[in-house]
C-alpha cells in the first residue's frame, strides 16, 4: 500500500490490505488483532500503529515523500487466514473484477505472466 | 493458456471454474497471450502484483484453490498442468551458451503436471471430500514462510513500481534491487524487473531469456544455470 502520509481512511486500508478496522481491532477472516490508538474519532487510521500491531513493514522513500506498507507477518506465513482475499482486479476490457463475484463456485486461481 | 481453457471446460460441469490472473505491470504485455487463449473463464490482469502477497504467489504458474464459500482449500503452489514440450526435446550441439543453459534448466524442472491436473479434477468433482482439499489450518500451515524480509520485499517492489509510474523508469531500480535482495526466491519480482531492461525497444513480446544486463545484479540465465536451477524457485505441490 502506497501512502503519502501515515494516516489513511479505514476503507482504503481495508481495500489495500484485507484487514478491516472494527471496534474489536484489525480483523481479517476469523482473526482480530487489538490495535488501541489506531482508530481516530474521525474514522481515520494511524498507519504506524496498525503496522506495528500487524507486523507490517513500513518502507520510506524520503526523497519522494512516500511510504510503502508491506503485508502482515503475524503468522510467519504468507497466509494468516484461509479466508481468500478479494482484491480488485481488472478484466482485459478495463472493467473491474472481484473473486467474490464467483461465490458458490469452486475457483482455481492461476497466476501467469507474459515474461 | 489453451491448457487452462481446456481444463475449465472439463470442470465447469462440476460447478468449478478457472480464473487466470496475469501478473504484469502493463496489461498490454499480457493481452496477446490472453487473446490467444480465447478463454471462456474469467481472465484478468493484476498490474500491481497485489495478488503476490495476498495469496503467496512468488513464481508462475502458481495457483490457489478457493471453495464455494470463498475459503482457500490449497495454498499457493506450482501449477503446471501440461508437460512442457521442451522437456522432451533433444538439445542440439552448438547453441549459444545462454540458450543451452536455459534449455538444460527447463529440462530439469520436476514434472508434476499430470498429478496436479488430476487433483484439480478430483476436487472439482468431490469438493470437501476430495483428499486434495485441505482444512483451513492446513492451508495456513502449508503456505510459504513470510518473515520481515519477505514482507519488506513486497513493500519495496510496490514502492519501486509506484516511482516507475510517477517519477521515471530508473526510479524503480534501487527499490527493485532491494526487493530481490530481501526475497531472493521470489522469481516474479525478478523477472518483472529483468524483462523491462532486456526487452528490445519496440519488441512486440517480452524477452523471456532475460540474460545478463547492466542494470540488475543478476539475470534469469545466471540464476537458473547454477546448482539450484529453476527448482530453487518452485513450490512443488504436496499431493
PDB file of C-alpha atoms in Angstrom, chain B:
ATOM      1  CA  UNK B   1      -3.340 -20.661 -21.728  1.00  0.00           C
ATOM      2  CA  UNK B   2      -5.194 -23.093 -24.027  1.00  0.00           C
ATOM      3  CA  UNK B   3      -4.473 -25.823 -21.496  1.00  0.00           C
ATOM      4  CA  UNK B   4      -6.282 -23.921 -18.765  1.00  0.00           C
ATOM      5  CA  UNK B   5      -9.184 -23.224 -21.111  1.00  0.00           C
ATOM      6  CA  UNK B   6      -9.476 -26.953 -21.838  1.00  0.00           C
ATOM      7  CA  UNK B   7      -9.388 -27.767 -18.118  1.00  0.00           C
ATOM      8  CA  UNK B   8     -12.010 -25.112 -17.461  1.00  0.00           C
ATOM      9  CA  UNK B   9     -14.379 -26.754 -19.927  1.00  0.00           C
ATOM     10  CA  UNK B  10     -13.784 -30.077 -18.195  1.00  0.00           C
ATOM     11  CA  UNK B  11     -14.509 -28.860 -14.652  1.00  0.00           C
ATOM     12  CA  UNK B  12     -17.366 -26.466 -15.422  1.00  0.00           C
ATOM     13  CA  UNK B  13     -19.865 -29.338 -15.189  1.00  0.00           C
ATOM     14  CA  UNK B  14     -18.905 -29.748 -11.512  1.00  0.00           C
ATOM     15  CA  UNK B  15     -19.553 -26.121 -10.582  1.00  0.00           C
ATOM     16  CA  UNK B  16     -15.907 -25.111 -10.809  1.00  0.00           C
ATOM     17  CA  UNK B  17     -14.084 -22.502 -12.847  1.00  0.00           C
ATOM     18  CA  UNK B  18     -10.585 -21.448 -13.700  1.00  0.00           C
ATOM     19  CA  UNK B  19      -9.621 -17.802 -13.215  1.00  0.00           C
ATOM     20  CA  UNK B  20      -6.333 -16.762 -14.781  1.00  0.00           C
ATOM     21  CA  UNK B  21      -4.595 -13.656 -13.458  1.00  0.00           C
ATOM     22  CA  UNK B  22      -1.701 -12.090 -15.335  1.00  0.00           C
ATOM     23  CA  UNK B  23       0.943 -10.591 -13.044  1.00  0.00           C
ATOM     24  CA  UNK B  24       2.031  -7.873 -15.444  1.00  0.00           C
ATOM     25  CA  UNK B  25       2.621  -4.203 -14.716  1.00  0.00           C
ATOM     26  CA  UNK B  26       1.438  -3.466 -18.245  1.00  0.00           C
ATOM     27  CA  UNK B  27      -1.753  -5.206 -19.324  1.00  0.00           C
ATOM     28  CA  UNK B  28      -0.750  -4.775 -22.962  1.00  0.00           C
ATOM     29  CA  UNK B  29       2.176  -7.149 -22.443  1.00  0.00           C
ATOM     30  CA  UNK B  30      -0.247  -9.897 -21.435  1.00  0.00           C
ATOM     31  CA  UNK B  31      -3.022  -9.098 -23.897  1.00  0.00           C
ATOM     32  CA  UNK B  32      -1.710 -11.144 -26.883  1.00  0.00           C
ATOM     33  CA  UNK B  33      -1.463 -14.259 -24.684  1.00  0.00           C
ATOM     34  CA  UNK B  34      -4.912 -13.591 -23.259  1.00  0.00           C
ATOM     35  CA  UNK B  35      -6.376 -13.293 -26.756  1.00  0.00           C
ATOM     36  CA  UNK B  36      -4.590 -16.421 -27.920  1.00  0.00           C
ATOM     37  CA  UNK B  37      -6.160 -18.381 -25.074  1.00  0.00           C
ATOM     38  CA  UNK B  38      -9.734 -17.449 -26.107  1.00  0.00           C
ATOM     39  CA  UNK B  39     -10.778 -18.050 -22.542  1.00  0.00           C
ATOM     40  CA  UNK B  40     -14.408 -18.537 -21.643  1.00  0.00           C
ATOM     41  CA  UNK B  41     -13.413 -18.360 -17.964  1.00  0.00           C
ATOM     42  CA  UNK B  42     -12.534 -15.082 -16.211  1.00  0.00           C
ATOM     43  CA  UNK B  43      -9.144 -13.876 -17.454  1.00  0.00           C
ATOM     44  CA  UNK B  44      -7.917 -10.843 -15.548  1.00  0.00           C
ATOM     45  CA  UNK B  45      -4.782  -8.793 -15.019  1.00  0.00           C
ATOM     46  CA  UNK B  46      -3.072  -7.675 -11.823  1.00  0.00           C
ATOM     47  CA  UNK B  47      -0.935  -4.680 -12.788  1.00  0.00           C
ATOM     48  CA  UNK B  48       0.051  -4.020  -9.166  1.00  0.00           C
ATOM     49  CA  UNK B  49       1.161  -7.577  -8.359  1.00  0.00           C
ATOM     50  CA  UNK B  50      -1.324  -7.275  -5.496  1.00  0.00           C
ATOM     51  CA  UNK B  51      -2.104 -10.984  -5.562  1.00  0.00           C
ATOM     52  CA  UNK B  52       1.542 -11.869  -4.821  1.00  0.00           C
ATOM     53  CA  UNK B  53       1.384 -11.027  -1.119  1.00  0.00           C
ATOM     54  CA  UNK B  54      -2.333 -11.709  -0.730  1.00  0.00           C
ATOM     55  CA  UNK B  55      -2.091 -15.312  -1.943  1.00  0.00           C
ATOM     56  CA  UNK B  56       1.630 -16.042  -1.754  1.00  0.00           C
ATOM     57  CA  UNK B  57       2.473 -16.120  -5.457  1.00  0.00           C
ATOM     58  CA  UNK B  58       6.225 -15.953  -5.970  1.00  0.00           C
ATOM     59  CA  UNK B  59       6.570 -17.548  -9.391  1.00  0.00           C
ATOM     60  CA  UNK B  60       4.404 -18.526 -12.338  1.00  0.00           C
ATOM     61  CA  UNK B  61       2.470 -20.641 -12.907  1.00  0.00           C
ATOM     62  CA  UNK B  62       1.181 -20.901  -9.349  1.00  0.00           C
ATOM     63  CA  UNK B  63      -2.394 -21.424  -8.186  1.00  0.00           C
ATOM     64  CA  UNK B  64      -4.656 -21.432  -5.167  1.00  0.00           C
ATOM     65  CA  UNK B  65      -7.962 -23.266  -4.848  1.00  0.00           C
ATOM     66  CA  UNK B  66     -10.955 -21.406  -3.361  1.00  0.00           C
ATOM     67  CA  UNK B  67     -14.138 -23.183  -2.310  1.00  0.00           C
ATOM     68  CA  UNK B  68     -17.743 -22.068  -2.818  1.00  0.00           C
ATOM     69  CA  UNK B  69     -17.640 -20.007   0.390  1.00  0.00           C
ATOM     70  CA  UNK B  70     -14.524 -18.044  -0.510  1.00  0.00           C
ATOM     71  CA  UNK B  71     -12.178 -20.105   1.654  1.00  0.00           C
ATOM     72  CA  UNK B  72      -8.838 -21.366   0.399  1.00  0.00           C
ATOM     73  CA  UNK B  73      -8.500 -25.131   0.362  1.00  0.00           C
ATOM     74  CA  UNK B  74      -4.993 -25.161  -1.086  1.00  0.00           C
ATOM     75  CA  UNK B  75      -2.288 -22.516  -0.669  1.00  0.00           C
ATOM     76  CA  UNK B  76      -0.147 -21.147  -3.490  1.00  0.00           C
ATOM     77  CA  UNK B  77       1.853 -23.889  -5.176  1.00  0.00           C
ATOM     78  CA  UNK B  78       3.341 -24.688  -8.551  1.00  0.00           C
ATOM     79  CA  UNK B  79       0.524 -25.180 -11.032  1.00  0.00           C
ATOM     80  CA  UNK B  80       1.713 -26.763 -14.238  1.00  0.00           C
ATOM     81  CA  UNK B  81      -0.985 -28.859 -15.885  1.00  0.00           C
ATOM     82  CA  UNK B  82       0.774 -29.726 -19.137  1.00  0.00           C
ATOM     83  CA  UNK B  83       4.129 -31.314 -19.707  1.00  0.00           C
ATOM     84  CA  UNK B  84       6.438 -28.692 -21.140  1.00  0.00           C
ATOM     85  CA  UNK B  85       7.339 -29.884 -24.668  1.00  0.00           C
ATOM     86  CA  UNK B  86      10.841 -28.516 -24.185  1.00  0.00           C
ATOM     87  CA  UNK B  87      11.428 -31.222 -21.588  1.00  0.00           C
ATOM     88  CA  UNK B  88      11.427 -33.904 -24.281  1.00  0.00           C
ATOM     89  CA  UNK B  89      13.428 -32.128 -26.947  1.00  0.00           C
ATOM     90  CA  UNK B  90      16.965 -33.078 -27.812  1.00  0.00           C
ATOM     91  CA  UNK B  91      19.169 -30.096 -27.162  1.00  0.00           C
ATOM     92  CA  UNK B  92      21.308 -29.629 -30.256  1.00  0.00           C
ATOM     93  CA  UNK B  93      25.032 -29.027 -30.078  1.00  0.00           C
ATOM     94  CA  UNK B  94      26.432 -25.600 -30.746  1.00  0.00           C
ATOM     95  CA  UNK B  95      23.682 -23.436 -29.304  1.00  0.00           C
ATOM     96  CA  UNK B  96      24.626 -20.089 -27.758  1.00  0.00           C
ATOM     97  CA  UNK B  97      25.761 -20.749 -24.193  1.00  0.00           C
ATOM     98  CA  UNK B  98      22.899 -18.865 -22.554  1.00  0.00           C
ATOM     99  CA  UNK B  99      20.256 -20.712 -24.546  1.00  0.00           C
ATOM    100  CA  UNK B 100      21.939 -24.036 -23.900  1.00  0.00           C
ATOM    101  CA  UNK B 101      21.965 -23.392 -20.137  1.00  0.00           C
ATOM    102  CA  UNK B 102      18.350 -22.273 -20.163  1.00  0.00           C
ATOM    103  CA  UNK B 103      17.139 -25.352 -22.036  1.00  0.00           C
ATOM    104  CA  UNK B 104      19.005 -27.675 -19.687  1.00  0.00           C
ATOM    105  CA  UNK B 105      17.488 -25.852 -16.704  1.00  0.00           C
ATOM    106  CA  UNK B 106      13.987 -26.266 -18.166  1.00  0.00           C
ATOM    107  CA  UNK B 107      14.537 -29.995 -18.687  1.00  0.00           C
ATOM    108  CA  UNK B 108      15.470 -30.329 -15.012  1.00  0.00           C
ATOM    109  CA  UNK B 109      12.169 -28.878 -13.737  1.00  0.00           C
ATOM    110  CA  UNK B 110      10.258 -31.608 -11.853  1.00  0.00           C
ATOM    111  CA  UNK B 111       7.162 -32.729 -13.728  1.00  0.00           C
ATOM    112  CA  UNK B 112       4.080 -32.617 -11.502  1.00  0.00           C
ATOM    113  CA  UNK B 113       1.701 -31.611 -14.279  1.00  0.00           C
ATOM    114  CA  UNK B 114      -0.301 -34.797 -14.713  1.00  0.00           C
ATOM    115  CA  UNK B 115      -0.815 -35.338 -10.986  1.00  0.00           C
ATOM    116  CA  UNK B 116      -1.711 -31.709 -10.360  1.00  0.00           C
ATOM    117  CA  UNK B 117      -4.247 -31.627 -13.184  1.00  0.00           C
ATOM    118  CA  UNK B 118      -5.844 -34.842 -11.895  1.00  0.00           C
ATOM    119  CA  UNK B 119      -6.020 -33.376  -8.383  1.00  0.00           C
ATOM    120  CA  UNK B 120      -7.905 -30.322  -9.640  1.00  0.00           C
ATOM    121  CA  UNK B 121     -10.455 -32.524 -11.386  1.00  0.00           C
ATOM    122  CA  UNK B 122     -10.873 -34.680  -8.283  1.00  0.00           C
ATOM    123  CA  UNK B 123     -11.545 -31.604  -6.152  1.00  0.00           C
ATOM    124  CA  UNK B 124     -13.936 -30.157  -8.730  1.00  0.00           C
ATOM    125  CA  UNK B 125     -15.925 -33.426  -8.602  1.00  0.00           C
ATOM    126  CA  UNK B 126     -15.759 -34.184  -4.904  1.00  0.00           C
ATOM    127  CA  UNK B 127     -15.339 -30.831  -3.165  1.00  0.00           C
ATOM    128  CA  UNK B 128     -14.553 -31.008   0.526  1.00  0.00           C
ATOM    129  CA  UNK B 129     -14.391 -34.812   0.452  1.00  0.00           C
ATOM    130  CA  UNK B 130     -11.530 -34.743  -2.051  1.00  0.00           C
ATOM    131  CA  UNK B 131      -8.264 -35.849  -0.415  1.00  0.00           C
ATOM    132  CA  UNK B 132      -6.640 -32.820  -2.019  1.00  0.00           C
ATOM    133  CA  UNK B 133      -8.878 -30.300  -0.212  1.00  0.00           C
ATOM    134  CA  UNK B 134      -7.110 -29.104   2.930  1.00  0.00           C
ATOM    135  CA  UNK B 135      -8.529 -27.711   6.163  1.00  0.00           C
ATOM    136  CA  UNK B 136      -8.187 -24.006   6.887  1.00  0.00           C
ATOM    137  CA  UNK B 137      -5.412 -24.694   9.400  1.00  0.00           C
ATOM    138  CA  UNK B 138      -3.537 -26.881   6.928  1.00  0.00           C
ATOM    139  CA  UNK B 139      -3.796 -24.191   4.260  1.00  0.00           C
ATOM    140  CA  UNK B 140      -2.218 -21.589   6.537  1.00  0.00           C
ATOM    141  CA  UNK B 141       0.394 -24.031   7.805  1.00  0.00           C
ATOM    142  CA  UNK B 142       1.399 -25.111   4.304  1.00  0.00           C
ATOM    143  CA  UNK B 143       1.616 -21.560   2.953  1.00  0.00           C
ATOM    144  CA  UNK B 144       5.136 -20.304   2.398  1.00  0.00           C
ATOM    145  CA  UNK B 145       7.141 -18.640   5.177  1.00  0.00           C
ATOM    146  CA  UNK B 146       6.943 -14.867   5.428  1.00  0.00           C
ATOM    147  CA  UNK B 147       9.496 -13.137   7.607  1.00  0.00           C
ATOM    148  CA  UNK B 148      10.005  -9.403   7.903  1.00  0.00           C
ATOM    149  CA  UNK B 149      12.443  -9.619   4.984  1.00  0.00           C
ATOM    150  CA  UNK B 150       9.885 -11.124   2.635  1.00  0.00           C
ATOM    151  CA  UNK B 151       7.200  -8.655   3.688  1.00  0.00           C
ATOM    152  CA  UNK B 152       9.669  -5.792   3.275  1.00  0.00           C
ATOM    153  CA  UNK B 153      10.497  -7.061  -0.229  1.00  0.00           C
ATOM    154  CA  UNK B 154       6.832  -6.683  -1.151  1.00  0.00           C
ATOM    155  CA  UNK B 155       6.822  -3.107   0.139  1.00  0.00           C
ATOM    156  CA  UNK B 156       9.996  -2.345  -1.836  1.00  0.00           C
ATOM    157  CA  UNK B 157       8.605  -3.845  -5.034  1.00  0.00           C
ATOM    158  CA  UNK B 158       5.403  -1.826  -4.752  1.00  0.00           C
ATOM    159  CA  UNK B 159       7.335   1.339  -3.959  1.00  0.00           C
ATOM    160  CA  UNK B 160       9.569   0.808  -6.984  1.00  0.00           C
ATOM    161  CA  UNK B 161       6.574   0.324  -9.245  1.00  0.00           C
ATOM    162  CA  UNK B 162       4.931   3.470  -7.883  1.00  0.00           C
ATOM    163  CA  UNK B 163       8.082   5.519  -8.559  1.00  0.00           C
ATOM    164  CA  UNK B 164       8.426   3.947 -12.011  1.00  0.00           C
ATOM    165  CA  UNK B 165       4.987   5.256 -12.875  1.00  0.00           C
ATOM    166  CA  UNK B 166       5.205   8.641 -11.162  1.00  0.00           C
ATOM    167  CA  UNK B 167       8.891   9.626 -11.474  1.00  0.00           C
ATOM    168  CA  UNK B 168      10.828   7.603 -14.060  1.00  0.00           C
ATOM    169  CA  UNK B 169      11.686   4.073 -15.123  1.00  0.00           C
ATOM    170  CA  UNK B 170      15.049   4.382 -13.395  1.00  0.00           C
ATOM    171  CA  UNK B 171      13.495   5.372 -10.078  1.00  0.00           C
ATOM    172  CA  UNK B 172      12.280   1.800  -9.617  1.00  0.00           C
ATOM    173  CA  UNK B 173      15.668   0.174  -9.908  1.00  0.00           C
ATOM    174  CA  UNK B 174      17.141   0.668  -6.434  1.00  0.00           C
ATOM    175  CA  UNK B 175      13.907  -0.448  -4.767  1.00  0.00           C
ATOM    176  CA  UNK B 176      13.516  -3.466  -7.022  1.00  0.00           C
ATOM    177  CA  UNK B 177      17.121  -4.446  -6.358  1.00  0.00           C
ATOM    178  CA  UNK B 178      16.338  -4.276  -2.667  1.00  0.00           C
ATOM    179  CA  UNK B 179      13.233  -6.439  -3.159  1.00  0.00           C
ATOM    180  CA  UNK B 180      15.378  -9.012  -4.964  1.00  0.00           C
ATOM    181  CA  UNK B 181      17.961  -8.985  -2.154  1.00  0.00           C
ATOM    182  CA  UNK B 182      15.361  -9.358   0.585  1.00  0.00           C
ATOM    183  CA  UNK B 183      13.382 -12.159  -1.068  1.00  0.00           C
ATOM    184  CA  UNK B 184      15.699 -13.964  -3.466  1.00  0.00           C
ATOM    185  CA  UNK B 185      13.233 -16.842  -4.001  1.00  0.00           C
ATOM    186  CA  UNK B 186      10.599 -14.510  -5.429  1.00  0.00           C
ATOM    187  CA  UNK B 187      11.193 -15.060  -9.129  1.00  0.00           C
ATOM    188  CA  UNK B 188       8.206 -12.969 -10.188  1.00  0.00           C
ATOM    189  CA  UNK B 189       9.681  -9.784  -8.744  1.00  0.00           C
ATOM    190  CA  UNK B 190      12.947 -10.546 -10.518  1.00  0.00           C
ATOM    191  CA  UNK B 191      11.539 -11.494 -13.905  1.00  0.00           C
ATOM    192  CA  UNK B 192       9.208  -8.494 -13.982  1.00  0.00           C
ATOM    193  CA  UNK B 193      12.221  -6.232 -13.447  1.00  0.00           C
ATOM    194  CA  UNK B 194      14.648  -8.039 -15.746  1.00  0.00           C
ATOM    195  CA  UNK B 195      12.280  -8.171 -18.691  1.00  0.00           C
ATOM    196  CA  UNK B 196      11.866  -4.400 -18.693  1.00  0.00           C
ATOM    197  CA  UNK B 197      15.595  -3.906 -19.245  1.00  0.00           C
ATOM    198  CA  UNK B 198      16.327  -6.836 -21.562  1.00  0.00           C
ATOM    199  CA  UNK B 199      13.381  -6.490 -23.950  1.00  0.00           C
ATOM    200  CA  UNK B 200      14.478  -4.583 -27.022  1.00  0.00           C
ATOM    201  CA  UNK B 201      12.732  -1.248 -27.641  1.00  0.00           C
ATOM    202  CA  UNK B 202       9.807  -1.754 -29.965  1.00  0.00           C
ATOM    203  CA  UNK B 203       9.691  -5.522 -29.452  1.00  0.00           C
ATOM    204  CA  UNK B 204       6.214  -6.974 -29.662  1.00  0.00           C
ATOM    205  CA  UNK B 205       6.841  -9.583 -26.966  1.00  0.00           C
ATOM    206  CA  UNK B 206       8.682  -9.519 -23.666  1.00  0.00           C
ATOM    207  CA  UNK B 207      12.145 -11.062 -23.646  1.00  0.00           C
ATOM    208  CA  UNK B 208      11.809 -14.472 -21.995  1.00  0.00           C
ATOM    209  CA  UNK B 209      15.530 -15.208 -21.759  1.00  0.00           C
ATOM    210  CA  UNK B 210      16.297 -12.219 -19.542  1.00  0.00           C
ATOM    211  CA  UNK B 211      20.028 -12.559 -19.886  1.00  0.00           C
ATOM    212  CA  UNK B 212      22.852 -10.512 -18.370  1.00  0.00           C
ATOM    213  CA  UNK B 213      22.152  -6.784 -18.211  1.00  0.00           C
ATOM    214  CA  UNK B 214      23.794  -3.613 -16.951  1.00  0.00           C
ATOM    215  CA  UNK B 215      21.057  -2.660 -14.509  1.00  0.00           C
ATOM    216  CA  UNK B 216      20.448  -5.556 -12.129  1.00  0.00           C
ATOM    217  CA  UNK B 217      22.945  -7.703 -10.283  1.00  0.00           C
ATOM    218  CA  UNK B 218      21.758 -10.946 -11.812  1.00  0.00           C
ATOM    219  CA  UNK B 219      19.730 -12.418 -14.642  1.00  0.00           C
ATOM    220  CA  UNK B 220      17.456 -15.376 -15.259  1.00  0.00           C
ATOM    221  CA  UNK B 221      20.135 -17.240 -17.148  1.00  0.00           C
ATOM    222  CA  UNK B 222      22.666 -16.745 -14.366  1.00  0.00           C
ATOM    223  CA  UNK B 223      20.282 -17.816 -11.621  1.00  0.00           C
ATOM    224  CA  UNK B 224      18.806 -20.939 -13.194  1.00  0.00           C
ATOM    225  CA  UNK B 225      22.076 -22.234 -14.618  1.00  0.00           C
ATOM    226  CA  UNK B 226      23.506 -22.556 -11.089  1.00  0.00           C
ATOM    227  CA  UNK B 227      23.150 -25.516  -8.762  1.00  0.00           C
ATOM    228  CA  UNK B 228      19.587 -24.713  -7.722  1.00  0.00           C
ATOM    229  CA  UNK B 229      18.260 -24.356 -11.265  1.00  0.00           C
ATOM    230  CA  UNK B 230      14.578 -23.471 -11.538  1.00  0.00           C
ATOM    231  CA  UNK B 231      13.854 -25.763  -8.597  1.00  0.00           C
ATOM    232  CA  UNK B 232      15.011 -23.135  -6.088  1.00  0.00           C
ATOM    233  CA  UNK B 233      12.043 -21.003  -7.163  1.00  0.00           C
ATOM    234  CA  UNK B 234       9.387 -23.704  -7.484  1.00  0.00           C
ATOM    235  CA  UNK B 235       6.906 -24.564  -4.741  1.00  0.00           C
ATOM    236  CA  UNK B 236       6.094 -28.142  -5.664  1.00  0.00           C
ATOM    237  CA  UNK B 237       2.533 -29.233  -4.876  1.00  0.00           C
ATOM    238  CA  UNK B 238       2.344 -31.691  -1.971  1.00  0.00           C
ATOM    239  CA  UNK B 239      -0.334 -34.008  -3.304  1.00  0.00           C
TER     240      UNK B 239
END
